[in-house]
């Protein structure tokens, strides 16, 4: 089970041939000014061993996108510290039916 968008909302198919634009399955650059990566939020499905995968595009600064690009195929990159914000304080994943909020 999953849901995802092919590209961030700001992407226009007219950008496809532009030198300062890029769209892959999980990375996007728009006009050399806006940088995005796609991540998956996995949500446990109550009463099932399955998860619902929600593909979301997030914007990054040019510097953070460059760092992510450099590490993209490196094993263990998922252990990289967050580029902004903070880690979630939960010790275990919460479900929609839990009492965590």
PDB file of C-alpha atoms in Angstrom:
ATOM      1  CA  UNK A   1       0.000   0.000   0.000  1.00  0.00           C
ATOM      2  CA  UNK A   2       1.380   3.365  -0.925  1.00  0.00           C
ATOM      3  CA  UNK A   3       0.755   6.850  -2.160  1.00  0.00           C
ATOM      4  CA  UNK A   4       3.246   9.192  -3.761  1.00  0.00           C
ATOM      5  CA  UNK A   5       3.490  12.087  -6.170  1.00  0.00           C
ATOM      6  CA  UNK A   6       5.735  11.731  -9.213  1.00  0.00           C
ATOM      7  CA  UNK A   7       7.207  15.203  -8.617  1.00  0.00           C
ATOM      8  CA  UNK A   8       6.947  18.133  -6.201  1.00  0.00           C
ATOM      9  CA  UNK A   9       3.982  20.425  -6.841  1.00  0.00           C
ATOM     10  CA  UNK A  10       6.246  23.143  -8.312  1.00  0.00           C
ATOM     11  CA  UNK A  11       7.549  20.852 -11.069  1.00  0.00           C
ATOM     12  CA  UNK A  12       6.348  21.636 -14.570  1.00  0.00           C
ATOM     13  CA  UNK A  13       6.838  19.122 -17.410  1.00  0.00           C
ATOM     14  CA  UNK A  14       8.260  22.011 -19.453  1.00  0.00           C
ATOM     15  CA  UNK A  15      11.320  21.882 -17.152  1.00  0.00           C
ATOM     16  CA  UNK A  16      12.275  18.381 -18.344  1.00  0.00           C
ATOM     17  CA  UNK A  17      14.815  19.539 -20.956  1.00  0.00           C
ATOM     18  CA  UNK A  18      16.209  22.523 -19.047  1.00  0.00           C
ATOM     19  CA  UNK A  19      19.891  22.348 -18.067  1.00  0.00           C
ATOM     20  CA  UNK A  20      19.162  23.715 -14.589  1.00  0.00           C
ATOM     21  CA  UNK A  21      16.391  21.212 -13.807  1.00  0.00           C
ATOM     22  CA  UNK A  22      16.413  17.556 -12.809  1.00  0.00           C
ATOM     23  CA  UNK A  23      13.716  15.055 -11.952  1.00  0.00           C
ATOM     24  CA  UNK A  24      14.434  11.485 -10.898  1.00  0.00           C
ATOM     25  CA  UNK A  25      12.280   9.113  -8.877  1.00  0.00           C
ATOM     26  CA  UNK A  26      13.535  10.680  -5.648  1.00  0.00           C
ATOM     27  CA  UNK A  27      15.510  13.868  -6.396  1.00  0.00           C
ATOM     28  CA  UNK A  28      14.437  17.117  -8.025  1.00  0.00           C
ATOM     29  CA  UNK A  29      16.023  20.469  -8.894  1.00  0.00           C
ATOM     30  CA  UNK A  30      13.860  23.284 -10.240  1.00  0.00           C
ATOM     31  CA  UNK A  31      15.559  26.081 -12.151  1.00  0.00           C
ATOM     32  CA  UNK A  32      18.774  25.609 -10.173  1.00  0.00           C
ATOM     33  CA  UNK A  33      17.110  27.314  -7.200  1.00  0.00           C
ATOM     34  CA  UNK A  34      14.798  24.805  -5.515  1.00  0.00           C
ATOM     35  CA  UNK A  35      15.979  21.414  -4.294  1.00  0.00           C
ATOM     36  CA  UNK A  36      13.872  18.432  -3.221  1.00  0.00           C
ATOM     37  CA  UNK A  37      14.273  14.818  -2.175  1.00  0.00           C
ATOM     38  CA  UNK A  38      11.535  12.256  -1.741  1.00  0.00           C
ATOM     39  CA  UNK A  39      11.306  10.268   1.446  1.00  0.00           C
ATOM     40  CA  UNK A  40       8.970   7.524   2.556  1.00  0.00           C
ATOM     41  CA  UNK A  41       6.950   7.761   5.722  1.00  0.00           C
ATOM     42  CA  UNK A  42       5.973   4.231   6.691  1.00  0.00           C
ATOM     43  CA  UNK A  43       2.791   3.998   8.726  1.00  0.00           C
ATOM     44  CA  UNK A  44       1.879   0.657  10.339  1.00  0.00           C
ATOM     45  CA  UNK A  45      -1.565  -0.588   9.339  1.00  0.00           C
ATOM     46  CA  UNK A  46      -3.547  -1.609  12.398  1.00  0.00           C
ATOM     47  CA  UNK A  47      -4.423  -5.305  12.396  1.00  0.00           C
ATOM     48  CA  UNK A  48      -1.958  -6.073   9.599  1.00  0.00           C
ATOM     49  CA  UNK A  49       1.699  -6.874   9.069  1.00  0.00           C
ATOM     50  CA  UNK A  50       1.727  -4.328   6.224  1.00  0.00           C
ATOM     51  CA  UNK A  51       2.722  -0.685   6.269  1.00  0.00           C
ATOM     52  CA  UNK A  52       1.305   2.189   4.290  1.00  0.00           C
ATOM     53  CA  UNK A  53       4.183   3.982   2.530  1.00  0.00           C
ATOM     54  CA  UNK A  54       3.579   7.660   1.923  1.00  0.00           C
ATOM     55  CA  UNK A  55       6.075   9.222  -0.485  1.00  0.00           C
ATOM     56  CA  UNK A  56       6.623  12.878   0.354  1.00  0.00           C
ATOM     57  CA  UNK A  57       8.778  15.506  -1.320  1.00  0.00           C
ATOM     58  CA  UNK A  58      10.676  17.809   1.034  1.00  0.00           C
ATOM     59  CA  UNK A  59      12.663  20.897   0.145  1.00  0.00           C
ATOM     60  CA  UNK A  60      16.304  21.224   1.129  1.00  0.00           C
ATOM     61  CA  UNK A  61      18.796  24.048   0.969  1.00  0.00           C
ATOM     62  CA  UNK A  62      21.328  23.828  -1.832  1.00  0.00           C
ATOM     63  CA  UNK A  63      24.001  22.813   0.702  1.00  0.00           C
ATOM     64  CA  UNK A  64      21.876  20.039   2.229  1.00  0.00           C
ATOM     65  CA  UNK A  65      20.844  18.766  -1.208  1.00  0.00           C
ATOM     66  CA  UNK A  66      24.503  18.692  -2.253  1.00  0.00           C
ATOM     67  CA  UNK A  67      25.407  16.692   0.880  1.00  0.00           C
ATOM     68  CA  UNK A  68      22.525  14.259   0.263  1.00  0.00           C
ATOM     69  CA  UNK A  69      23.614  13.932  -3.392  1.00  0.00           C
ATOM     70  CA  UNK A  70      27.189  13.122  -2.337  1.00  0.00           C
ATOM     71  CA  UNK A  71      25.970  10.389   0.030  1.00  0.00           C
ATOM     72  CA  UNK A  72      23.072   9.099  -2.102  1.00  0.00           C
ATOM     73  CA  UNK A  73      24.519   5.670  -2.953  1.00  0.00           C
ATOM     74  CA  UNK A  74      26.634   5.263   0.162  1.00  0.00           C
ATOM     75  CA  UNK A  75      25.606   2.408   2.494  1.00  0.00           C
ATOM     76  CA  UNK A  76      24.482   3.760   5.856  1.00  0.00           C
ATOM     77  CA  UNK A  77      23.388   7.173   4.557  1.00  0.00           C
ATOM     78  CA  UNK A  78      20.081   6.748   6.381  1.00  0.00           C
ATOM     79  CA  UNK A  79      22.049   7.187   9.633  1.00  0.00           C
ATOM     80  CA  UNK A  80      23.062  10.712   8.607  1.00  0.00           C
ATOM     81  CA  UNK A  81      22.039  13.336  11.156  1.00  0.00           C
ATOM     82  CA  UNK A  82      19.001  15.450  10.194  1.00  0.00           C
ATOM     83  CA  UNK A  83      19.814  18.412   7.955  1.00  0.00           C
ATOM     84  CA  UNK A  84      17.376  20.592   9.881  1.00  0.00           C
ATOM     85  CA  UNK A  85      14.808  20.192  12.651  1.00  0.00           C
ATOM     86  CA  UNK A  86      15.265  17.455  15.179  1.00  0.00           C
ATOM     87  CA  UNK A  87      14.710  13.765  15.635  1.00  0.00           C
ATOM     88  CA  UNK A  88      11.298  12.591  16.763  1.00  0.00           C
ATOM     89  CA  UNK A  89      11.303  11.976  20.533  1.00  0.00           C
ATOM     90  CA  UNK A  90       9.500   8.635  20.257  1.00  0.00           C
ATOM     91  CA  UNK A  91      11.381   5.495  21.241  1.00  0.00           C
ATOM     92  CA  UNK A  92       8.984   3.300  19.249  1.00  0.00           C
ATOM     93  CA  UNK A  93       6.752   4.102  16.273  1.00  0.00           C
ATOM     94  CA  UNK A  94       3.270   5.269  17.157  1.00  0.00           C
ATOM     95  CA  UNK A  95       0.183   4.204  15.231  1.00  0.00           C
ATOM     96  CA  UNK A  96      -2.857   6.230  14.329  1.00  0.00           C
ATOM     97  CA  UNK A  97      -4.831   4.269  16.922  1.00  0.00           C
ATOM     98  CA  UNK A  98      -2.351   4.827  19.761  1.00  0.00           C
ATOM     99  CA  UNK A  99      -2.848   7.311  22.578  1.00  0.00           C
ATOM    100  CA  UNK A 100       0.254   9.351  21.673  1.00  0.00           C
ATOM    101  CA  UNK A 101      -1.659  12.271  20.403  1.00  0.00           C
TER     102      UNK A 101
END
